[in-house]
PDB file of C-alpha atoms in Angstrom:
ATOM      1  CA  MET A  17     112.750 -59.128  61.767  1.00  0.00           C
ATOM      2  CA  ASP A  18     114.159 -60.086  58.327  1.00  0.00           C
ATOM      3  CA  MET A  19     112.403 -63.435  58.600  1.00  0.00           C
ATOM      4  CA  LYS A  20     108.920 -61.873  59.179  1.00  0.00           C
ATOM      5  CA  ILE A  21     109.396 -59.575  56.154  1.00  0.00           C
ATOM      6  CA  THR A  22     110.331 -62.602  54.021  1.00  0.00           C
ATOM      7  CA  VAL A  23     107.298 -64.465  55.145  1.00  0.00           C
ATOM      8  CA  THR A  24     105.110 -61.343  54.617  1.00  0.00           C
ATOM      9  CA  ASN A  25     106.615 -60.923  51.088  1.00  0.00           C
ATOM     10  CA  LEU A  26     105.945 -64.655  50.365  1.00  0.00           C
ATOM     11  CA  GLN A  27     102.353 -64.458  51.460  1.00  0.00           C
ATOM     12  CA  LYS A  28     101.665 -61.411  49.257  1.00  0.00           C
ATOM     13  CA  LEU A  29     103.273 -63.288  46.285  1.00  0.00           C
ATOM     14  CA  LEU A  30     101.323 -66.362  46.983  1.00  0.00           C
ATOM     15  CA  ALA A  31      98.199 -64.197  47.138  1.00  0.00           C
ATOM     16  CA  SER A  32      99.156 -62.381  43.812  1.00  0.00           C
ATOM     17  CA  ILE A  33      99.504 -65.872  42.137  1.00  0.00           C
ATOM     18  CA  LEU A  34      96.176 -67.151  43.396  1.00  0.00           C
ATOM     19  CA  PHE A  35      94.534 -63.977  42.197  1.00  0.00           C
ATOM     20  CA  ILE A  36      96.114 -64.168  38.742  1.00  0.00           C
ATOM     21  CA  LEU A  37      95.016 -67.921  38.493  1.00  0.00           C
ATOM     22  CA  PHE A  38      91.431 -66.903  39.556  1.00  0.00           C
ATOM     23  CA  LEU A  39      91.180 -64.270  36.881  1.00  0.00           C
ATOM     24  CA  SER A  40      92.648 -66.537  34.396  1.00  0.00           C
ATOM     25  CA  SER A  41      90.130 -69.277  35.240  1.00  0.00           C
ATOM     26  CA  GLY A  42      87.312 -66.906  35.017  1.00  0.00           C
ATOM     27  CA  TYR A  43      88.443 -65.670  31.721  1.00  0.00           C
ATOM     28  CA  SER A  44      88.762 -69.301  30.432  1.00  0.00           C
ATOM     29  CA  GLN A  45      85.073 -70.000  31.295  1.00  0.00           C
ATOM     30  CA  ALA A  46      83.789 -66.751  30.005  1.00  0.00           C
ATOM     31  CA  GLN A  47      85.667 -66.799  26.756  1.00  0.00           C
ATOM     32  CA  VAL A  48      83.459 -67.152  23.598  1.00  0.00           C
ATOM     33  CA  MET A  49      83.847 -70.409  21.542  1.00  0.00           C
ATOM     34  CA  GLU A  50      84.505 -69.859  17.851  1.00  0.00           C
ATOM     35  CA  SER A  51      84.556 -71.911  14.634  1.00  0.00           C
ATOM     36  CA  ARG A  52      84.446 -71.556  10.923  1.00  0.00           C
ATOM     37  CA  ALA A  53      81.427 -72.287   8.790  1.00  0.00           C
ATOM     38  CA  LEU A  54      80.271 -72.521   5.246  1.00  0.00           C
ATOM     39  CA  VAL A  55      76.928 -71.149   4.043  1.00  0.00           C
ATOM     40  CA  VAL A  56      74.836 -73.692   2.104  1.00  0.00           C
ATOM     41  CA  ALA A  57      71.370 -73.800   0.573  1.00  0.00           C
ATOM     42  CA  SER A  58      68.967 -75.564   2.809  1.00  0.00           C
ATOM     43  CA  GLN A  59      67.469 -77.507  -0.087  1.00  0.00           C
ATOM     44  CA  GLU A  60      68.366 -77.952  -3.945  1.00  0.00           C
ATOM     45  CA  ALA A  61      66.829 -79.947  -6.663  1.00  0.00           C
ATOM     46  CA  ILE A  62      67.400 -81.026 -10.050  1.00  0.00           C
ATOM     47  CA  LEU A  63      64.021 -80.648 -12.051  1.00  0.00           C
ATOM     48  CA  SER A  64      63.278 -83.159 -14.765  1.00  0.00           C
ATOM     49  CA  SER A  65      60.403 -83.755 -17.122  1.00  0.00           C
ATOM     50  CA  GLU A  66      57.696 -86.299 -16.562  1.00  0.00           C
ATOM     51  CA  LEU A  67      56.525 -86.390 -20.034  1.00  0.00           C
ATOM     52  CA  ALA A  68      57.722 -86.182 -23.639  1.00  0.00           C
ATOM     53  CA  ALA A  69      57.060 -82.860 -25.181  1.00  0.00           C
ATOM     54  CA  ARG A  70      58.575 -79.801 -26.766  1.00  0.00           C
ATOM     55  CA  ILE A  71      59.815 -76.954 -24.641  1.00  0.00           C
ATOM     56  CA  ASP A  72      57.814 -73.775 -25.506  1.00  0.00           C
ATOM     57  CA  ASN A  73      59.326 -71.424 -23.049  1.00  0.00           C
ATOM     58  CA  ILE A  74      61.946 -71.300 -20.230  1.00  0.00           C
ATOM     59  CA  ALA A  75      60.618 -68.454 -18.221  1.00  0.00           C
ATOM     60  CA  VAL A  76      63.830 -67.961 -16.080  1.00  0.00           C
ATOM     61  CA  LYS A  77      67.586 -67.589 -16.742  1.00  0.00           C
ATOM     62  CA  GLU A  78      70.590 -68.815 -14.835  1.00  0.00           C
ATOM     63  CA  MET A  79      71.222 -66.968 -11.599  1.00  0.00           C
ATOM     64  CA  GLN A  80      67.800 -65.451 -11.733  1.00  0.00           C
ATOM     65  CA  ARG A  81      65.852 -65.510  -8.504  1.00  0.00           C
ATOM     66  CA  PHE A  82      62.173 -66.700  -8.322  1.00  0.00           C
ATOM     67  CA  LYS A  83      59.251 -67.092  -5.977  1.00  0.00           C
ATOM     68  CA  LYS A  84      57.292 -70.271  -5.107  1.00  0.00           C
ATOM     69  CA  ASN A  85      54.895 -71.321  -7.748  1.00  0.00           C
ATOM     70  CA  ASP A  86      56.388 -69.007 -10.255  1.00  0.00           C
ATOM     71  CA  LEU A  87      56.477 -70.771 -13.899  1.00  0.00           C
ATOM     72  CA  LEU A  88      59.948 -72.043 -14.735  1.00  0.00           C
ATOM     73  CA  ILE A  89      59.395 -74.006 -17.823  1.00  0.00           C
ATOM     74  CA  GLN A  90      56.407 -74.427 -20.321  1.00  0.00           C
ATOM     75  CA  PHE A  91      55.838 -77.281 -22.597  1.00  0.00           C
ATOM     76  CA  ASP A  92      53.878 -77.550 -25.775  1.00  0.00           C
ATOM     77  CA  CYS A  93      50.647 -79.151 -24.417  1.00  0.00           C
ATOM     78  CA  SER A  94      48.437 -79.257 -27.457  1.00  0.00           C
ATOM     79  CA  LEU A  95      48.685 -83.113 -27.839  1.00  0.00           C
ATOM     80  CA  TYR A  96      47.822 -83.708 -24.052  1.00  0.00           C
ATOM     81  CA  GLU A  97      44.996 -81.172 -24.128  1.00  0.00           C
ATOM     82  CA  ALA A  98      43.571 -83.013 -27.171  1.00  0.00           C
ATOM     83  CA  GLN A  99      43.846 -86.327 -25.314  1.00  0.00           C
ATOM     84  CA  LYS A 100      42.144 -84.703 -22.330  1.00  0.00           C
ATOM     85  CA  ASP A 101      39.327 -83.569 -24.552  1.00  0.00           C
ATOM     86  CA  VAL A 102      38.757 -87.095 -25.930  1.00  0.00           C
ATOM     87  CA  VAL A 103      38.901 -88.809 -22.423  1.00  0.00           C
ATOM     88  CA  SER A 104      36.513 -86.173 -21.109  1.00  0.00           C
ATOM     89  CA  ALA A 105      34.021 -86.923 -23.896  1.00  0.00           C
ATOM     90  CA  ASN A 106      34.336 -90.562 -23.078  1.00  0.00           C
ATOM     91  CA  ALA A 107      33.634 -89.979 -19.556  1.00  0.00           C
ATOM     92  CA  ASN A 108      30.588 -87.791 -20.294  1.00  0.00           C
ATOM     93  CA  SER A 109      29.386 -90.651 -22.465  1.00  0.00           C
ATOM     94  CA  ALA A 110      29.826 -93.210 -19.728  1.00  0.00           C
ATOM     95  CA  LEU A 111      27.912 -90.949 -17.279  1.00  0.00           C
ATOM     96  CA  ILE A 112      24.981 -90.625 -19.829  1.00  0.00           C
ATOM     97  CA  LYS A 113      24.869 -94.494 -20.131  1.00  0.00           C
ATOM     98  CA  LEU A 114      25.098 -94.869 -16.274  1.00  0.00           C
ATOM     99  CA  LYS A 115      21.954 -92.671 -15.949  1.00  0.00           C
ATOM    100  CA  SER A 116      20.173 -94.431 -18.703  1.00  0.00           C
ATOM    101  CA  ASP A 117      20.878 -97.809 -17.244  1.00  0.00           C
ATOM    102  CA  GLU A 118      19.659 -96.636 -13.764  1.00  0.00           C
ATOM    103  CA  GLN A 119      16.232 -95.754 -15.448  1.00  0.00           C
ATOM    104  CA  MET A 120      16.103 -99.117 -17.375  1.00  0.00           C
ATOM    105  CA  LEU A 121      16.818-100.937 -14.053  1.00  0.00           C
ATOM    106  CA  GLN A 122      13.779 -99.264 -12.496  1.00  0.00           C
ATOM    107  CA  MET A 123      11.790-100.451 -15.442  1.00  0.00           C
ATOM    108  CA  ARG A 124      13.289-104.006 -15.156  1.00  0.00           C
ATOM    109  CA  SER A 125      14.602-103.653 -18.704  1.00  0.00           C
ATOM    110  CA  ILE A 126      18.035-104.601 -17.711  1.00  0.00           C
ATOM    111  CA  GLY A 127      19.316-106.603 -14.618  1.00  0.00           C
ATOM    112  CA  LYS A 128      21.533-105.282 -11.875  1.00  0.00           C
ATOM    113  CA  TYR A 129      24.811-106.715 -13.444  1.00  0.00           C
ATOM    114  CA  GLU A 130      24.414-104.617 -16.384  1.00  0.00           C
ATOM    115  CA  LEU A 131      24.062-101.484 -14.237  1.00  0.00           C
ATOM    116  CA  GLU A 132      27.166-102.585 -12.130  1.00  0.00           C
ATOM    117  CA  LEU A 133      28.963-102.793 -15.347  1.00  0.00           C
ATOM    118  CA  SER A 134      28.005 -99.274 -16.344  1.00  0.00           C
ATOM    119  CA  ILE A 135      29.086 -98.162 -12.990  1.00  0.00           C
ATOM    120  CA  SER A 136      32.526 -99.691 -13.443  1.00  0.00           C
ATOM    121  CA  GLU A 137      32.924 -98.252 -16.915  1.00  0.00           C
ATOM    122  CA  TYR A 138      32.167 -94.810 -15.602  1.00  0.00           C
ATOM    123  CA  GLU A 139      34.747 -95.052 -12.686  1.00  0.00           C
ATOM    124  CA  LYS A 140      37.283 -96.271 -15.255  1.00  0.00           C
ATOM    125  CA  ALA A 141      36.505 -93.072 -17.545  1.00  0.00           C
ATOM    126  CA  LYS A 142      36.858 -90.835 -14.507  1.00  0.00           C
ATOM    127  CA  SER A 143      40.284 -92.202 -13.580  1.00  0.00           C
ATOM    128  CA  GLU A 144      41.403 -91.929 -17.385  1.00  0.00           C
ATOM    129  CA  LEU A 145      40.259 -88.351 -17.259  1.00  0.00           C
ATOM    130  CA  ARG A 146      42.292 -87.664 -14.150  1.00  0.00           C
ATOM    131  CA  ILE A 147      45.368 -88.986 -15.744  1.00  0.00           C
ATOM    132  CA  ALA A 148      44.710 -86.683 -18.765  1.00  0.00           C
ATOM    133  CA  GLU A 149      44.364 -83.748 -16.511  1.00  0.00           C
ATOM    134  CA  LEU A 150      47.550 -84.574 -14.600  1.00  0.00           C
ATOM    135  CA  ASN A 151      49.424 -84.662 -17.917  1.00  0.00           C
ATOM    136  CA  VAL A 152      48.157 -81.238 -18.729  1.00  0.00           C
ATOM    137  CA  GLU A 153      49.394 -79.929 -15.309  1.00  0.00           C
ATOM    138  CA  ARG A 154      52.804 -81.540 -16.033  1.00  0.00           C
ATOM    139  CA  CYS A 155      53.096 -79.147 -19.085  1.00  0.00           C
ATOM    140  CA  GLN A 156      54.094 -76.598 -16.733  1.00  0.00           C
ATOM    141  CA  ILE A 157      56.983 -76.834 -14.137  1.00  0.00           C
ATOM    142  CA  LYS A 158      56.494 -74.354 -11.267  1.00  0.00           C
ATOM    143  CA  ALA A 159      58.983 -73.398  -8.610  1.00  0.00           C
ATOM    144  CA  PRO A 160      58.596 -75.662  -5.502  1.00  0.00           C
ATOM    145  CA  PHE A 161      60.159 -73.033  -3.178  1.00  0.00           C
ATOM    146  CA  ASP A 162      61.673 -69.567  -3.233  1.00  0.00           C
ATOM    147  CA  GLY A 163      64.904 -69.744  -4.732  1.00  0.00           C
ATOM    148  CA  ALA A 164      67.391 -69.255  -7.741  1.00  0.00           C
ATOM    149  CA  VAL A 165      68.423 -71.056 -10.855  1.00  0.00           C
ATOM    150  CA  GLU A 166      71.842 -72.461 -10.496  1.00  0.00           C
ATOM    151  CA  GLU A 167      72.085 -74.111 -14.011  1.00  0.00           C
ATOM    152  CA  ILE A 168      69.838 -74.802 -17.167  1.00  0.00           C
ATOM    153  CA  VAL A 169      70.794 -77.744 -19.251  1.00  0.00           C
ATOM    154  CA  VAL A 170      68.149 -77.576 -22.011  1.00  0.00           C
ATOM    155  CA  ASN A 171      67.103 -74.814 -24.693  1.00  0.00           C
ATOM    156  CA  THR A 172      63.801 -73.619 -25.916  1.00  0.00           C
ATOM    157  CA  PHE A 173      62.260 -75.725 -28.705  1.00  0.00           C
ATOM    158  CA  GLU A 174      64.001 -78.790 -27.781  1.00  0.00           C
ATOM    159  CA  THR A 175      61.841 -82.068 -27.599  1.00  0.00           C
ATOM    160  CA  ILE A 176      62.705 -83.832 -24.389  1.00  0.00           C
ATOM    161  CA  GLN A 177      61.915 -87.220 -23.050  1.00  0.00           C
ATOM    162  CA  PRO A 178      60.650 -88.304 -19.448  1.00  0.00           C
ATOM    163  CA  GLN A 179      63.383 -88.032 -16.707  1.00  0.00           C
ATOM    164  CA  VAL A 180      65.631 -85.818 -18.690  1.00  0.00           C
ATOM    165  CA  GLU A 181      67.243 -83.229 -16.563  1.00  0.00           C
ATOM    166  CA  LEU A 182      66.163 -79.602 -17.242  1.00  0.00           C
ATOM    167  CA  MET A 183      67.605 -77.320 -14.488  1.00  0.00           C
ATOM    168  CA  LYS A 184      69.186 -77.117 -11.116  1.00  0.00           C
ATOM    169  CA  ILE A 185      67.614 -74.860  -8.532  1.00  0.00           C
ATOM    170  CA  ILE A 186      68.633 -73.861  -4.996  1.00  0.00           C
ATOM    171  CA  GLN A 187      66.362 -72.567  -2.100  1.00  0.00           C
ATOM    172  CA  THR A 188      67.721 -69.056  -0.943  1.00  0.00           C
ATOM    173  CA  ASP A 189      64.944 -67.900   1.492  1.00  0.00           C
ATOM    174  CA  VAL A 190      66.387 -70.320   4.131  1.00  0.00           C
ATOM    175  CA  LEU A 191      70.248 -70.726   4.449  1.00  0.00           C
ATOM    176  CA  GLU A 192      72.192 -73.034   6.647  1.00  0.00           C
ATOM    177  CA  LEU A 193      75.732 -73.321   8.138  1.00  0.00           C
ATOM    178  CA  GLU A 194      78.013 -76.106   8.074  1.00  0.00           C
ATOM    179  CA  MET A 195      80.614 -76.595  10.787  1.00  0.00           C
ATOM    180  CA  VAL A 196      83.094 -78.899  12.343  1.00  0.00           C
ATOM    181  CA  VAL A 197      83.848 -78.321  15.927  1.00  0.00           C
ATOM    182  CA  SER A 198      85.529 -80.107  18.882  1.00  0.00           C
ATOM    183  CA  SER A 199      83.645 -83.221  19.996  1.00  0.00           C
ATOM    184  CA  GLU A 200      83.963 -81.848  23.574  1.00  0.00           C
ATOM    185  CA  TRP A 201      81.473 -79.112  22.657  1.00  0.00           C
ATOM    186  CA  ILE A 202      78.592 -81.452  22.683  1.00  0.00           C
ATOM    187  CA  SER A 203      78.626 -81.532  26.487  1.00  0.00           C
ATOM    188  CA  TRP A 204      77.112 -77.955  26.435  1.00  0.00           C
ATOM    189  CA  LEU A 205      75.642 -77.595  22.796  1.00  0.00           C
ATOM    190  CA  SER A 206      72.094 -78.307  22.172  1.00  0.00           C
ATOM    191  CA  ILE A 207      69.642 -77.939  19.327  1.00  0.00           C
ATOM    192  CA  GLY A 208      68.459 -74.260  19.281  1.00  0.00           C
ATOM    193  CA  HIS A 209      71.722 -72.894  20.835  1.00  0.00           C
ATOM    194  CA  PRO A 210      71.897 -69.225  19.561  1.00  0.00           C
ATOM    195  CA  ILE A 211      75.046 -68.392  17.440  1.00  0.00           C
ATOM    196  CA  THR A 212      76.294 -65.531  15.511  1.00  0.00           C
ATOM    197  CA  VAL A 213      77.968 -65.822  12.197  1.00  0.00           C
ATOM    198  CA  TYR A 214      80.196 -62.955  10.617  1.00  0.00           C
ATOM    199  CA  ILE A 215      80.385 -63.519   6.840  1.00  0.00           C
ATOM    200  CA  ASP A 216      83.763 -62.682   5.459  1.00  0.00           C
ATOM    201  CA  GLU A 217      82.701 -61.813   1.795  1.00  0.00           C
ATOM    202  CA  ILE A 218      80.127 -59.272   2.556  1.00  0.00           C
ATOM    203  CA  GLN A 219      81.512 -58.262   6.070  1.00  0.00           C
ATOM    204  CA  LYS A 220      78.071 -58.652   7.730  1.00  0.00           C
ATOM    205  CA  GLU A 221      76.826 -60.290  10.907  1.00  0.00           C
ATOM    206  CA  PHE A 222      73.770 -62.493  11.017  1.00  0.00           C
ATOM    207  CA  SER A 223      71.874 -64.298  13.907  1.00  0.00           C
ATOM    208  CA  ALA A 224      71.604 -68.046  13.535  1.00  0.00           C
ATOM    209  CA  SER A 225      71.009 -71.172  15.683  1.00  0.00           C
ATOM    210  CA  VAL A 226      72.167 -74.696  15.996  1.00  0.00           C
ATOM    211  CA  SER A 227      69.846 -76.970  14.049  1.00  0.00           C
ATOM    212  CA  GLY A 228      71.633 -80.145  13.844  1.00  0.00           C
ATOM    213  CA  ILE A 229      74.399 -82.139  15.640  1.00  0.00           C
ATOM    214  CA  GLY A 230      76.260 -84.971  13.878  1.00  0.00           C
ATOM    215  CA  ALA A 231      75.456 -88.586  14.696  1.00  0.00           C
ATOM    216  CA  ASN A 232      79.108 -89.559  15.160  1.00  0.00           C
ATOM    217  CA  VAL A 233      82.437 -88.195  16.179  1.00  0.00           C
ATOM    218  CA  ASP A 234      85.469 -88.423  13.882  1.00  0.00           C
ATOM    219  CA  PRO A 235      87.894 -90.859  15.908  1.00  0.00           C
ATOM    220  CA  VAL A 236      91.000 -89.356  14.249  1.00  0.00           C
ATOM    221  CA  SER A 237      90.430 -85.566  14.664  1.00  0.00           C
ATOM    222  CA  GLN A 238      87.829 -85.815  17.517  1.00  0.00           C
ATOM    223  CA  THR A 239      85.617 -83.439  15.869  1.00  0.00           C
ATOM    224  CA  ILE A 240      81.810 -83.403  15.158  1.00  0.00           C
ATOM    225  CA  GLN A 241      79.542 -81.755  12.449  1.00  0.00           C
ATOM    226  CA  LEU A 242      77.084 -79.194  13.207  1.00  0.00           C
ATOM    227  CA  LYS A 243      74.287 -77.682  11.149  1.00  0.00           C
ATOM    228  CA  GLY A 244      73.065 -74.160  11.804  1.00  0.00           C
ATOM    229  CA  THR A 245      70.113 -72.218  10.435  1.00  0.00           C
ATOM    230  CA  ILE A 246      70.435 -68.504   9.605  1.00  0.00           C
ATOM    231  CA  THR A 247      67.472 -66.606  11.021  1.00  0.00           C
ATOM    232  CA  GLU A 248      67.897 -63.367   9.026  1.00  0.00           C
ATOM    233  CA  THR A 249      67.629 -62.841   5.381  1.00  0.00           C
ATOM    234  CA  ASP A 250      69.822 -60.714   2.958  1.00  0.00           C
ATOM    235  CA  PRO A 251      69.926 -60.778  -0.904  1.00  0.00           C
ATOM    236  CA  ALA A 252      73.692 -60.355  -0.534  1.00  0.00           C
ATOM    237  CA  LEU A 253      74.084 -63.557   1.461  1.00  0.00           C
ATOM    238  CA  LEU A 254      74.719 -66.521  -1.008  1.00  0.00           C
ATOM    239  CA  PRO A 255      75.490 -70.295  -0.818  1.00  0.00           C
ATOM    240  CA  GLY A 256      79.173 -70.889  -0.809  1.00  0.00           C
ATOM    241  CA  MET A 257      80.125 -67.877   1.251  1.00  0.00           C
ATOM    242  CA  SER A 258      82.047 -68.625   4.558  1.00  0.00           C
ATOM    243  CA  GLY A 259      82.683 -66.833   7.810  1.00  0.00           C
ATOM    244  CA  ARG A 260      83.390 -66.952  11.529  1.00  0.00           C
ATOM    245  CA  VAL A 261      80.880 -68.433  14.033  1.00  0.00           C
ATOM    246  CA  LEU A 262      80.769 -67.344  17.602  1.00  0.00           C
ATOM    247  CA  PHE A 263      78.872 -69.520  20.122  1.00  0.00           C
TER     248      PHE A 263
END
């Protein structure tokens, strides 16, 4: 009788252990994967001048936000506008001469080579006019995207030379996440995988998705880099913030 009770108790104990192991396995498979992440700007740029000119106006200040195509810097364009007027007059003269030579060719007053020379001069004048127009357009530097000014390194009324750095800007309408996770995760991670990030500094949650998976695994730490794109926008969310990511 005692033997039967012992066997029965052992069977119950074994069943309990198997049940606990089953629950533990199910929990392990269902648990949410987690990682730390850094918020970064999706794009940044150091703006520089394409011509030599005096700065007439800096239309933004450091930390100020702007929209795409907003004016950032205005140069004194009087010299380039005058050059454009001269080149425009030359192009007009070349066109008048071309029309005149076309009529003279019909009257056999000139040969075809003289006309071809007039055509060539007119095309040259048009190209020079386009260059002059581009220089006038470069007198204004406009925002290439929605963003904010991180740093301004010049001042109004300074005369700058080509390729001189003027200001650093960052894109703010699209923010990204940088993460480092276990290399084992790439067996189930894919581009577009939905994730949720909780930002520590502002204590807010945002939806995001995996937008990039590293090309190589770190052989020492056995980790891989991930990129994520935050699909929601919030003026309070800034590059440099960090948070917890749930996969």
